[in-house]
Amino acid sequence: MTRSDRHRLLRSCLAACCLGGALLLLRSSSATAAEPARRAHSAQAERDQLCAQLIKPDTTEQAFELVQRLAETRSAAATACLVQALLAGQADAVTDRILDALGETTEPTALDALVRFTRHRRAQARGHAYAALARARGAAAAAWLEHGLRDSDAGVRALAARALGEHGGASALDSLLRALGRGEAEAAIAIGKLGDAASLQRFAAYLGKQPLDVMLAGYQRYLERSDLDRATKLHIVATLEDITGEPVRAFMQSLLAQPSIAADAQLSGALRGSLSRLRHAGKPAAAAAAPRAEPSR
């Protein structure tokens, strides 16, 4: 073989190797590009299978597991599956579990389903729906939670009031004050958490109309807040001193045991002064058991 022949053979081999490498690279690139689509298809197939099983589960325990697996994906498709299963009709316990899961997403389909279930025939389902709305929507759920204040079930009304205390704003005060007027005890606590100085006069109007321990629970929340000015808190102390009686004395004493209040020299001083005057007032103690300042909720 001549030198020229050897050169031609070498060039042919190099060309073949380059072509083979290019083909391998092309196949590898194509497989890599197709991988996301393959994974998406596999995930969709798994969701479809879970969804079909959840619509007609064999047992409650299986349904709970399916709800958890779908909720953990936090995808719009999984949320749609949960809503589909919810609307298909489930056992009470499964319905409540799905409502809880929908409280972890802000998908519009979940919101529509939760609002619908605030009108469910079963009080417990309505409660789960309101609680889920509060978790998922926060302050944006206030309008629906205000509807909950007029629910036919006392437990649902109390839940709505508590949720408004956590997620509501000044716009919810009117509804909460009306609820307090109807005897909703949890509304007093929510008012204490949300109300400004101007709301105190309207709140105080229920003194003597609602149980004293209910009113004191609301005043406690006003006094514990860091965003309320000292002058307003001193006004509350003066208002409480005018009520007199052993329940108020015991309540003031328990307030002084709270670090945040004891650390405010003026406020704690006002409480001690009121206590001293109340002790020397010589008025008979109320027959009712003295309410204590309760842990904040």
PDB file of C-alpha atoms in Angstrom:
ATOM      1  CA  MET A   1       0.000   0.000   0.000  1.00  0.00           C
ATOM      2  CA  THR A   2       1.416   3.307  -1.009  1.00  0.00           C
ATOM      3  CA  ARG A   3       1.700   6.285   1.308  1.00  0.00           C
ATOM      4  CA  SER A   4      -1.113   8.003  -0.598  1.00  0.00           C
ATOM      5  CA  ASP A   5      -3.379   4.984  -0.063  1.00  0.00           C
ATOM      6  CA  ARG A   6      -2.629   4.959   3.643  1.00  0.00           C
ATOM      7  CA  HIS A   7      -3.512   8.666   3.895  1.00  0.00           C
ATOM      8  CA  ARG A   8      -6.823   8.106   2.108  1.00  0.00           C
ATOM      9  CA  LEU A   9      -7.648   5.196   4.409  1.00  0.00           C
ATOM     10  CA  LEU A  10      -6.819   7.253   7.494  1.00  0.00           C
ATOM     11  CA  ARG A  11      -9.041  10.111   6.323  1.00  0.00           C
ATOM     12  CA  SER A  12     -11.909   7.693   5.692  1.00  0.00           C
ATOM     13  CA  CYS A  13     -11.592   6.211   9.194  1.00  0.00           C
ATOM     14  CA  LEU A  14     -11.533   9.644  10.777  1.00  0.00           C
ATOM     15  CA  ALA A  15     -14.617  10.670   8.833  1.00  0.00           C
ATOM     16  CA  ALA A  16     -16.436   7.513   9.901  1.00  0.00           C
ATOM     17  CA  CYS A  17     -15.543   8.091  13.543  1.00  0.00           C
ATOM     18  CA  CYS A  18     -16.739  11.690  13.397  1.00  0.00           C
ATOM     19  CA  LEU A  19     -19.998  10.634  11.796  1.00  0.00           C
ATOM     20  CA  GLY A  20     -20.555   7.939  14.406  1.00  0.00           C
ATOM     21  CA  GLY A  21     -19.829  10.357  17.235  1.00  0.00           C
ATOM     22  CA  ALA A  22     -22.201  12.913  15.759  1.00  0.00           C
ATOM     23  CA  LEU A  23     -24.956  10.312  15.510  1.00  0.00           C
ATOM     24  CA  LEU A  24     -24.419   9.239  19.126  1.00  0.00           C
ATOM     25  CA  LEU A  25     -24.494  12.876  20.274  1.00  0.00           C
ATOM     26  CA  LEU A  26     -27.683  13.483  18.306  1.00  0.00           C
ATOM     27  CA  ARG A  27     -29.374  10.449  19.838  1.00  0.00           C
ATOM     28  CA  SER A  28     -28.262  11.511  23.329  1.00  0.00           C
ATOM     29  CA  SER A  29     -29.540  15.077  22.813  1.00  0.00           C
ATOM     30  CA  SER A  30     -32.875  13.806  21.548  1.00  0.00           C
ATOM     31  CA  ALA A  31     -33.253  11.518  24.560  1.00  0.00           C
ATOM     32  CA  THR A  32     -32.352  14.343  26.929  1.00  0.00           C
ATOM     33  CA  ALA A  33     -34.868  16.685  25.298  1.00  0.00           C
ATOM     34  CA  ALA A  34     -37.595  14.051  25.507  1.00  0.00           C
ATOM     35  CA  GLU A  35     -36.963  13.263  29.189  1.00  0.00           C
ATOM     36  CA  PRO A  36     -39.027  16.162  30.673  1.00  0.00           C
ATOM     37  CA  ALA A  37     -41.953  15.266  28.459  1.00  0.00           C
ATOM     38  CA  ARG A  38     -41.663  11.620  29.476  1.00  0.00           C
ATOM     39  CA  ARG A  39     -41.586  12.535  33.177  1.00  0.00           C
ATOM     40  CA  ALA A  40     -44.570  14.888  32.785  1.00  0.00           C
ATOM     41  CA  HIS A  41     -46.532  12.166  31.031  1.00  0.00           C
ATOM     42  CA  SER A  42     -45.664   9.688  33.787  1.00  0.00           C
ATOM     43  CA  ALA A  43     -46.681  12.143  36.522  1.00  0.00           C
ATOM     44  CA  GLN A  44     -49.969  12.859  34.770  1.00  0.00           C
ATOM     45  CA  ALA A  45     -50.688   9.156  34.444  1.00  0.00           C
ATOM     46  CA  GLU A  46     -50.007   8.672  38.162  1.00  0.00           C
ATOM     47  CA  ARG A  47     -52.303  11.597  39.076  1.00  0.00           C
ATOM     48  CA  ASP A  48     -55.057  10.218  36.870  1.00  0.00           C
ATOM     49  CA  GLN A  49     -54.766   6.864  38.622  1.00  0.00           C
ATOM     50  CA  LEU A  50     -54.836   8.462  42.081  1.00  0.00           C
ATOM     51  CA  CYS A  51     -57.797  10.604  41.103  1.00  0.00           C
ATOM     52  CA  ALA A  52     -59.786   7.630  39.837  1.00  0.00           C
ATOM     53  CA  GLN A  53     -59.076   5.770  43.070  1.00  0.00           C
ATOM     54  CA  LEU A  54     -60.047   8.754  45.240  1.00  0.00           C
ATOM     55  CA  ILE A  55     -63.410   9.244  43.563  1.00  0.00           C
ATOM     56  CA  LYS A  56     -64.371   5.720  44.651  1.00  0.00           C
ATOM     57  CA  PRO A  57     -61.960   4.659  47.416  1.00  0.00           C
ATOM     58  CA  ASP A  58     -62.115   1.181  48.901  1.00  0.00           C
ATOM     59  CA  THR A  59     -61.656   2.380  52.490  1.00  0.00           C
ATOM     60  CA  THR A  60     -61.480   5.616  54.449  1.00  0.00           C
ATOM     61  CA  GLU A  61     -57.815   4.953  55.226  1.00  0.00           C
ATOM     62  CA  GLN A  62     -57.040   4.579  51.521  1.00  0.00           C
ATOM     63  CA  ALA A  63     -58.853   7.846  50.804  1.00  0.00           C
ATOM     64  CA  PHE A  64     -56.824   9.661  53.472  1.00  0.00           C
ATOM     65  CA  GLU A  65     -53.576   8.390  51.921  1.00  0.00           C
ATOM     66  CA  LEU A  66     -54.675   9.423  48.425  1.00  0.00           C
ATOM     67  CA  VAL A  67     -55.634  12.908  49.618  1.00  0.00           C
ATOM     68  CA  GLN A  68     -52.245  13.327  51.259  1.00  0.00           C
ATOM     69  CA  ARG A  69     -50.321  12.166  48.181  1.00  0.00           C
ATOM     70  CA  LEU A  70     -52.240  14.490  45.896  1.00  0.00           C
ATOM     71  CA  ALA A  71     -51.948  17.438  48.281  1.00  0.00           C
ATOM     72  CA  GLU A  72     -48.180  16.980  48.549  1.00  0.00           C
ATOM     73  CA  THR A  73     -47.735  17.564  44.807  1.00  0.00           C
ATOM     74  CA  ARG A  74     -49.109  21.120  45.184  1.00  0.00           C
ATOM     75  CA  SER A  75     -50.050  21.283  41.508  1.00  0.00           C
ATOM     76  CA  ALA A  76     -53.078  22.701  39.757  1.00  0.00           C
ATOM     77  CA  ALA A  77     -53.866  19.263  38.313  1.00  0.00           C
ATOM     78  CA  ALA A  78     -53.814  17.649  41.766  1.00  0.00           C
ATOM     79  CA  THR A  79     -56.049  20.409  43.155  1.00  0.00           C
ATOM     80  CA  ALA A  80     -58.509  19.836  40.312  1.00  0.00           C
ATOM     81  CA  CYS A  81     -58.491  16.139  41.182  1.00  0.00           C
ATOM     82  CA  LEU A  82     -59.245  16.859  44.856  1.00  0.00           C
ATOM     83  CA  VAL A  83     -62.101  19.167  43.891  1.00  0.00           C
ATOM     84  CA  GLN A  84     -63.485  16.555  41.498  1.00  0.00           C
ATOM     85  CA  ALA A  85     -63.450  13.921  44.222  1.00  0.00           C
ATOM     86  CA  LEU A  86     -65.033  16.340  46.707  1.00  0.00           C
ATOM     87  CA  LEU A  87     -67.893  17.227  44.397  1.00  0.00           C
ATOM     88  CA  ALA A  88     -68.444  13.571  43.504  1.00  0.00           C
ATOM     89  CA  GLY A  89     -69.544  13.005  47.106  1.00  0.00           C
ATOM     90  CA  GLN A  90     -67.544  11.286  49.830  1.00  0.00           C
ATOM     91  CA  ALA A  91     -67.964   9.949  53.335  1.00  0.00           C
ATOM     92  CA  ASP A  92     -68.056  12.744  55.910  1.00  0.00           C
ATOM     93  CA  ALA A  93     -64.546  12.104  57.221  1.00  0.00           C
ATOM     94  CA  VAL A  94     -63.090  12.053  53.692  1.00  0.00           C
ATOM     95  CA  THR A  95     -64.957  15.234  52.764  1.00  0.00           C
ATOM     96  CA  ASP A  96     -63.490  17.022  55.776  1.00  0.00           C
ATOM     97  CA  ARG A  97     -59.984  15.763  54.951  1.00  0.00           C
ATOM     98  CA  ILE A  98     -60.240  17.055  51.378  1.00  0.00           C
ATOM     99  CA  LEU A  99     -61.498  20.441  52.595  1.00  0.00           C
ATOM    100  CA  ASP A 100     -58.478  20.647  54.903  1.00  0.00           C
ATOM    101  CA  ALA A 101     -56.150  19.831  52.007  1.00  0.00           C
ATOM    102  CA  LEU A 102     -57.718  22.529  49.826  1.00  0.00           C
ATOM    103  CA  GLY A 103     -56.828  25.054  52.518  1.00  0.00           C
ATOM    104  CA  GLU A 104     -53.168  24.628  51.527  1.00  0.00           C
ATOM    105  CA  THR A 105     -53.592  25.976  47.990  1.00  0.00           C
ATOM    106  CA  THR A 106     -54.664  29.251  46.414  1.00  0.00           C
ATOM    107  CA  GLU A 107     -55.907  27.698  43.178  1.00  0.00           C
ATOM    108  CA  PRO A 108     -59.176  29.356  42.022  1.00  0.00           C
ATOM    109  CA  THR A 109     -60.878  25.961  41.669  1.00  0.00           C
ATOM    110  CA  ALA A 110     -60.165  25.252  45.337  1.00  0.00           C
ATOM    111  CA  LEU A 111     -61.541  28.635  46.374  1.00  0.00           C
ATOM    112  CA  ASP A 112     -64.804  28.051  44.521  1.00  0.00           C
ATOM    113  CA  ALA A 113     -65.240  24.643  46.156  1.00  0.00           C
ATOM    114  CA  LEU A 114     -64.511  25.970  49.650  1.00  0.00           C
ATOM    115  CA  VAL A 115     -67.001  28.810  49.293  1.00  0.00           C
ATOM    116  CA  ARG A 116     -69.600  26.331  48.081  1.00  0.00           C
ATOM    117  CA  PHE A 117     -69.054  24.110  51.128  1.00  0.00           C
ATOM    118  CA  THR A 118     -69.590  26.998  53.565  1.00  0.00           C
ATOM    119  CA  ARG A 119     -73.246  26.360  52.701  1.00  0.00           C
ATOM    120  CA  HIS A 120     -73.076  22.595  53.219  1.00  0.00           C
ATOM    121  CA  ARG A 121     -75.888  20.949  55.190  1.00  0.00           C
ATOM    122  CA  ARG A 122     -73.411  19.542  57.728  1.00  0.00           C
ATOM    123  CA  ALA A 123     -72.021  21.994  60.276  1.00  0.00           C
ATOM    124  CA  GLN A 124     -68.666  20.247  60.605  1.00  0.00           C
ATOM    125  CA  ALA A 125     -68.080  20.481  56.852  1.00  0.00           C
ATOM    126  CA  ARG A 126     -68.931  24.187  56.943  1.00  0.00           C
ATOM    127  CA  GLY A 127     -66.432  24.646  59.758  1.00  0.00           C
ATOM    128  CA  HIS A 128     -63.683  22.890  57.803  1.00  0.00           C
ATOM    129  CA  ALA A 129     -64.490  25.024  54.754  1.00  0.00           C
ATOM    130  CA  TYR A 130     -64.272  28.292  56.704  1.00  0.00           C
ATOM    131  CA  ALA A 131     -61.026  27.211  58.387  1.00  0.00           C
ATOM    132  CA  ALA A 132     -59.535  26.241  55.024  1.00  0.00           C
ATOM    133  CA  LEU A 133     -60.556  29.594  53.517  1.00  0.00           C
ATOM    134  CA  ALA A 134     -58.820  31.417  56.349  1.00  0.00           C
ATOM    135  CA  ARG A 135     -55.584  29.433  55.836  1.00  0.00           C
ATOM    136  CA  ALA A 136     -55.556  29.719  52.071  1.00  0.00           C
ATOM    137  CA  ARG A 137     -56.697  33.296  51.595  1.00  0.00           C
ATOM    138  CA  GLY A 138     -55.744  35.086  54.812  1.00  0.00           C
ATOM    139  CA  ALA A 139     -57.144  38.617  54.903  1.00  0.00           C
ATOM    140  CA  ALA A 140     -58.877  38.055  51.567  1.00  0.00           C
ATOM    141  CA  ALA A 141     -61.143  35.512  53.278  1.00  0.00           C
ATOM    142  CA  ALA A 142     -62.621  38.107  55.665  1.00  0.00           C
ATOM    143  CA  ALA A 143     -65.779  38.666  53.639  1.00  0.00           C
ATOM    144  CA  TRP A 144     -66.643  34.943  53.682  1.00  0.00           C
ATOM    145  CA  LEU A 145     -65.717  34.616  57.354  1.00  0.00           C
ATOM    146  CA  GLU A 146     -68.121  37.421  58.195  1.00  0.00           C
ATOM    147  CA  HIS A 147     -70.901  35.305  56.693  1.00  0.00           C
ATOM    148  CA  GLY A 148     -69.809  32.571  59.085  1.00  0.00           C
ATOM    149  CA  LEU A 149     -70.693  34.807  62.036  1.00  0.00           C
ATOM    150  CA  ARG A 150     -74.354  34.227  61.194  1.00  0.00           C
ATOM    151  CA  ASP A 151     -74.102  30.457  60.719  1.00  0.00           C
ATOM    152  CA  SER A 152     -76.809  28.383  62.371  1.00  0.00           C
ATOM    153  CA  ASP A 153     -74.204  26.389  64.329  1.00  0.00           C
ATOM    154  CA  ALA A 154     -72.542  27.927  67.406  1.00  0.00           C
ATOM    155  CA  GLY A 155     -69.261  26.125  66.762  1.00  0.00           C
ATOM    156  CA  VAL A 156     -69.017  27.476  63.225  1.00  0.00           C
ATOM    157  CA  ARG A 157     -69.809  31.003  64.424  1.00  0.00           C
ATOM    158  CA  ALA A 158     -67.064  30.762  67.052  1.00  0.00           C
ATOM    159  CA  LEU A 159     -64.579  29.463  64.460  1.00  0.00           C
ATOM    160  CA  ALA A 160     -65.408  32.325  62.090  1.00  0.00           C
ATOM    161  CA  ALA A 161     -64.911  34.867  64.874  1.00  0.00           C
ATOM    162  CA  ARG A 162     -61.536  33.366  65.846  1.00  0.00           C
ATOM    163  CA  ALA A 163     -60.400  33.324  62.225  1.00  0.00           C
ATOM    164  CA  LEU A 164     -61.402  36.956  61.799  1.00  0.00           C
ATOM    165  CA  GLY A 165     -59.365  37.804  64.880  1.00  0.00           C
ATOM    166  CA  GLU A 166     -56.328  36.325  63.126  1.00  0.00           C
ATOM    167  CA  HIS A 167     -56.949  37.367  59.521  1.00  0.00           C
ATOM    168  CA  GLY A 168     -59.526  40.149  59.578  1.00  0.00           C
ATOM    169  CA  GLY A 169     -59.065  43.889  59.534  1.00  0.00           C
ATOM    170  CA  ALA A 170     -60.879  47.044  60.532  1.00  0.00           C
ATOM    171  CA  SER A 171     -63.571  46.291  57.963  1.00  0.00           C
ATOM    172  CA  ALA A 172     -64.638  43.250  60.021  1.00  0.00           C
ATOM    173  CA  LEU A 173     -65.276  45.237  63.203  1.00  0.00           C
ATOM    174  CA  ASP A 174     -68.884  46.125  62.401  1.00  0.00           C
ATOM    175  CA  SER A 175     -69.760  42.465  61.821  1.00  0.00           C
ATOM    176  CA  LEU A 176     -67.917  41.397  64.968  1.00  0.00           C
ATOM    177  CA  LEU A 177     -69.630  44.022  67.127  1.00  0.00           C
ATOM    178  CA  ARG A 178     -73.019  42.914  65.847  1.00  0.00           C
ATOM    179  CA  ALA A 179     -72.040  39.315  66.595  1.00  0.00           C
ATOM    180  CA  LEU A 180     -71.055  40.320  70.127  1.00  0.00           C
ATOM    181  CA  GLY A 181     -74.479  41.910  70.509  1.00  0.00           C
ATOM    182  CA  ARG A 182     -75.988  38.536  69.611  1.00  0.00           C
ATOM    183  CA  GLY A 183     -73.938  36.904  72.364  1.00  0.00           C
ATOM    184  CA  GLU A 184     -70.994  35.488  70.391  1.00  0.00           C
ATOM    185  CA  ALA A 185     -68.273  35.318  73.054  1.00  0.00           C
ATOM    186  CA  GLU A 186     -65.397  34.743  70.608  1.00  0.00           C
ATOM    187  CA  ALA A 187     -66.296  38.007  68.877  1.00  0.00           C
ATOM    188  CA  ALA A 188     -65.102  39.938  71.948  1.00  0.00           C
ATOM    189  CA  ILE A 189     -61.632  38.399  71.663  1.00  0.00           C
ATOM    190  CA  ALA A 190     -61.474  39.149  67.932  1.00  0.00           C
ATOM    191  CA  ILE A 191     -62.539  42.766  68.541  1.00  0.00           C
ATOM    192  CA  GLY A 192     -59.785  43.121  71.119  1.00  0.00           C
ATOM    193  CA  LYS A 193     -57.268  41.913  68.560  1.00  0.00           C
ATOM    194  CA  LEU A 194     -58.458  44.143  65.707  1.00  0.00           C
ATOM    195  CA  GLY A 195     -60.084  47.233  67.221  1.00  0.00           C
ATOM    196  CA  ASP A 196     -58.482  50.663  67.330  1.00  0.00           C
ATOM    197  CA  ALA A 197     -58.939  53.313  69.999  1.00  0.00           C
ATOM    198  CA  ALA A 198     -62.138  54.529  68.357  1.00  0.00           C
ATOM    199  CA  SER A 199     -63.712  51.071  68.649  1.00  0.00           C
ATOM    200  CA  LEU A 200     -63.488  51.049  72.447  1.00  0.00           C
ATOM    201  CA  GLN A 201     -66.582  53.183  72.964  1.00  0.00           C
ATOM    202  CA  ARG A 202     -68.684  50.821  70.871  1.00  0.00           C
ATOM    203  CA  PHE A 203     -67.176  47.816  72.643  1.00  0.00           C
ATOM    204  CA  ALA A 204     -67.814  49.327  76.093  1.00  0.00           C
ATOM    205  CA  ALA A 205     -71.475  49.768  75.186  1.00  0.00           C
ATOM    206  CA  TYR A 206     -71.891  46.027  75.786  1.00  0.00           C
ATOM    207  CA  LEU A 207     -70.749  46.224  79.421  1.00  0.00           C
ATOM    208  CA  GLY A 208     -73.697  45.059  81.505  1.00  0.00           C
ATOM    209  CA  LYS A 209     -75.310  43.540  78.412  1.00  0.00           C
ATOM    210  CA  GLN A 210     -72.850  40.696  77.892  1.00  0.00           C
ATOM    211  CA  PRO A 211     -71.235  38.492  80.572  1.00  0.00           C
ATOM    212  CA  LEU A 212     -68.377  40.233  82.350  1.00  0.00           C
ATOM    213  CA  ASP A 213     -65.887  37.442  81.651  1.00  0.00           C
ATOM    214  CA  VAL A 214     -66.606  37.784  77.922  1.00  0.00           C
ATOM    215  CA  MET A 215     -65.944  41.524  78.021  1.00  0.00           C
ATOM    216  CA  LEU A 216     -62.793  41.104  80.099  1.00  0.00           C
ATOM    217  CA  ALA A 217     -61.427  38.636  77.552  1.00  0.00           C
ATOM    218  CA  GLY A 218     -61.796  41.322  74.880  1.00  0.00           C
ATOM    219  CA  TYR A 219     -60.205  44.012  77.057  1.00  0.00           C
ATOM    220  CA  GLN A 220     -57.305  41.655  77.732  1.00  0.00           C
ATOM    221  CA  ARG A 221     -56.537  41.464  73.999  1.00  0.00           C
ATOM    222  CA  TYR A 222     -56.621  45.245  73.688  1.00  0.00           C
ATOM    223  CA  LEU A 223     -54.154  45.584  76.584  1.00  0.00           C
ATOM    224  CA  GLU A 224     -51.748  42.940  75.274  1.00  0.00           C
ATOM    225  CA  ARG A 225     -51.241  44.589  71.906  1.00  0.00           C
ATOM    226  CA  SER A 226     -48.000  46.400  71.097  1.00  0.00           C
ATOM    227  CA  ASP A 227     -49.607  48.510  68.355  1.00  0.00           C
ATOM    228  CA  LEU A 228     -52.096  50.219  70.685  1.00  0.00           C
ATOM    229  CA  ASP A 229     -50.911  53.435  72.331  1.00  0.00           C
ATOM    230  CA  ARG A 230     -50.474  53.708  76.096  1.00  0.00           C
ATOM    231  CA  ALA A 231     -53.128  56.406  76.507  1.00  0.00           C
ATOM    232  CA  THR A 232     -55.739  54.041  75.110  1.00  0.00           C
ATOM    233  CA  LYS A 233     -54.642  51.283  77.482  1.00  0.00           C
ATOM    234  CA  LEU A 234     -54.774  53.645  80.460  1.00  0.00           C
ATOM    235  CA  HIS A 235     -58.323  54.546  79.444  1.00  0.00           C
ATOM    236  CA  ILE A 236     -59.207  50.842  79.523  1.00  0.00           C
ATOM    237  CA  VAL A 237     -57.816  50.513  83.047  1.00  0.00           C
ATOM    238  CA  ALA A 238     -59.930  53.468  84.170  1.00  0.00           C
ATOM    239  CA  THR A 239     -63.000  51.907  82.574  1.00  0.00           C
ATOM    240  CA  LEU A 240     -62.389  48.632  84.377  1.00  0.00           C
ATOM    241  CA  GLU A 241     -61.909  50.421  87.702  1.00  0.00           C
ATOM    242  CA  ASP A 242     -65.387  51.924  87.355  1.00  0.00           C
ATOM    243  CA  ILE A 243     -66.873  48.425  87.173  1.00  0.00           C
ATOM    244  CA  THR A 244     -65.408  47.384  90.558  1.00  0.00           C
ATOM    245  CA  GLY A 245     -66.047  43.998  92.139  1.00  0.00           C
ATOM    246  CA  GLU A 246     -63.895  40.975  92.878  1.00  0.00           C
ATOM    247  CA  PRO A 247     -63.885  39.659  89.265  1.00  0.00           C
ATOM    248  CA  VAL A 248     -62.269  42.878  88.033  1.00  0.00           C
ATOM    249  CA  ARG A 249     -59.762  42.942  90.909  1.00  0.00           C
ATOM    250  CA  ALA A 250     -58.704  39.362  90.207  1.00  0.00           C
ATOM    251  CA  PHE A 251     -58.483  40.113  86.491  1.00  0.00           C
ATOM    252  CA  MET A 252     -56.236  43.147  87.030  1.00  0.00           C
ATOM    253  CA  GLN A 253     -54.007  41.151  89.371  1.00  0.00           C
ATOM    254  CA  SER A 254     -53.564  38.414  86.792  1.00  0.00           C
ATOM    255  CA  LEU A 255     -52.724  41.013  84.121  1.00  0.00           C
ATOM    256  CA  LEU A 256     -49.820  42.216  86.252  1.00  0.00           C
ATOM    257  CA  ALA A 257     -48.374  38.702  86.084  1.00  0.00           C
ATOM    258  CA  GLN A 258     -47.963  39.001  82.314  1.00  0.00           C
ATOM    259  CA  PRO A 259     -44.393  40.074  81.399  1.00  0.00           C
ATOM    260  CA  SER A 260     -45.418  42.374  78.534  1.00  0.00           C
ATOM    261  CA  ILE A 261     -47.745  44.355  80.807  1.00  0.00           C
ATOM    262  CA  ALA A 262     -45.495  44.303  83.870  1.00  0.00           C
ATOM    263  CA  ALA A 263     -42.649  45.708  81.724  1.00  0.00           C
ATOM    264  CA  ASP A 264     -44.674  48.858  80.940  1.00  0.00           C
ATOM    265  CA  ALA A 265     -44.090  50.998  84.030  1.00  0.00           C
ATOM    266  CA  GLN A 266     -46.987  53.377  83.418  1.00  0.00           C
ATOM    267  CA  LEU A 267     -49.509  50.700  82.574  1.00  0.00           C
ATOM    268  CA  SER A 268     -48.525  48.409  85.443  1.00  0.00           C
ATOM    269  CA  GLY A 269     -48.497  51.419  87.775  1.00  0.00           C
ATOM    270  CA  ALA A 270     -52.027  52.338  86.711  1.00  0.00           C
ATOM    271  CA  LEU A 271     -53.171  48.774  87.342  1.00  0.00           C
ATOM    272  CA  ARG A 272     -51.620  48.740  90.807  1.00  0.00           C
ATOM    273  CA  GLY A 273     -53.222  52.081  91.600  1.00  0.00           C
ATOM    274  CA  SER A 274     -56.618  50.851  90.484  1.00  0.00           C
ATOM    275  CA  LEU A 275     -56.205  47.689  92.524  1.00  0.00           C
ATOM    276  CA  SER A 276     -55.356  49.678  95.618  1.00  0.00           C
ATOM    277  CA  ARG A 277     -58.404  51.913  95.242  1.00  0.00           C
ATOM    278  CA  LEU A 278     -60.669  48.943  94.526  1.00  0.00           C
ATOM    279  CA  ARG A 279     -59.439  47.138  97.646  1.00  0.00           C
ATOM    280  CA  HIS A 280     -60.212  50.159  99.778  1.00  0.00           C
ATOM    281  CA  ALA A 281     -63.542  50.839  98.161  1.00  0.00           C
ATOM    282  CA  GLY A 282     -65.187  48.430 100.615  1.00  0.00           C
ATOM    283  CA  LYS A 283     -67.735  47.253  98.063  1.00  0.00           C
ATOM    284  CA  PRO A 284     -69.035  43.679  98.347  1.00  0.00           C
ATOM    285  CA  ALA A 285     -67.411  41.137  96.107  1.00  0.00           C
ATOM    286  CA  ALA A 286     -69.422  39.689  93.258  1.00  0.00           C
ATOM    287  CA  ALA A 287     -70.804  36.227  93.864  1.00  0.00           C
ATOM    288  CA  ALA A 288     -69.488  34.935  90.569  1.00  0.00           C
ATOM    289  CA  ALA A 289     -66.114  33.223  90.381  1.00  0.00           C
ATOM    290  CA  ALA A 290     -63.364  35.644  89.476  1.00  0.00           C
ATOM    291  CA  PRO A 291     -62.323  35.375  85.835  1.00  0.00           C
ATOM    292  CA  ARG A 292     -58.633  35.127  85.139  1.00  0.00           C
ATOM    293  CA  ALA A 293     -56.675  36.617  82.287  1.00  0.00           C
ATOM    294  CA  GLU A 294     -56.480  33.702  79.888  1.00  0.00           C
ATOM    295  CA  PRO A 295     -53.682  32.697  77.495  1.00  0.00           C
ATOM    296  CA  SER A 296     -53.865  34.601  74.227  1.00  0.00           C
ATOM    297  CA  ARG A 297     -55.455  32.879  71.301  1.00  0.00           C
TER     298      ARG A 297
END
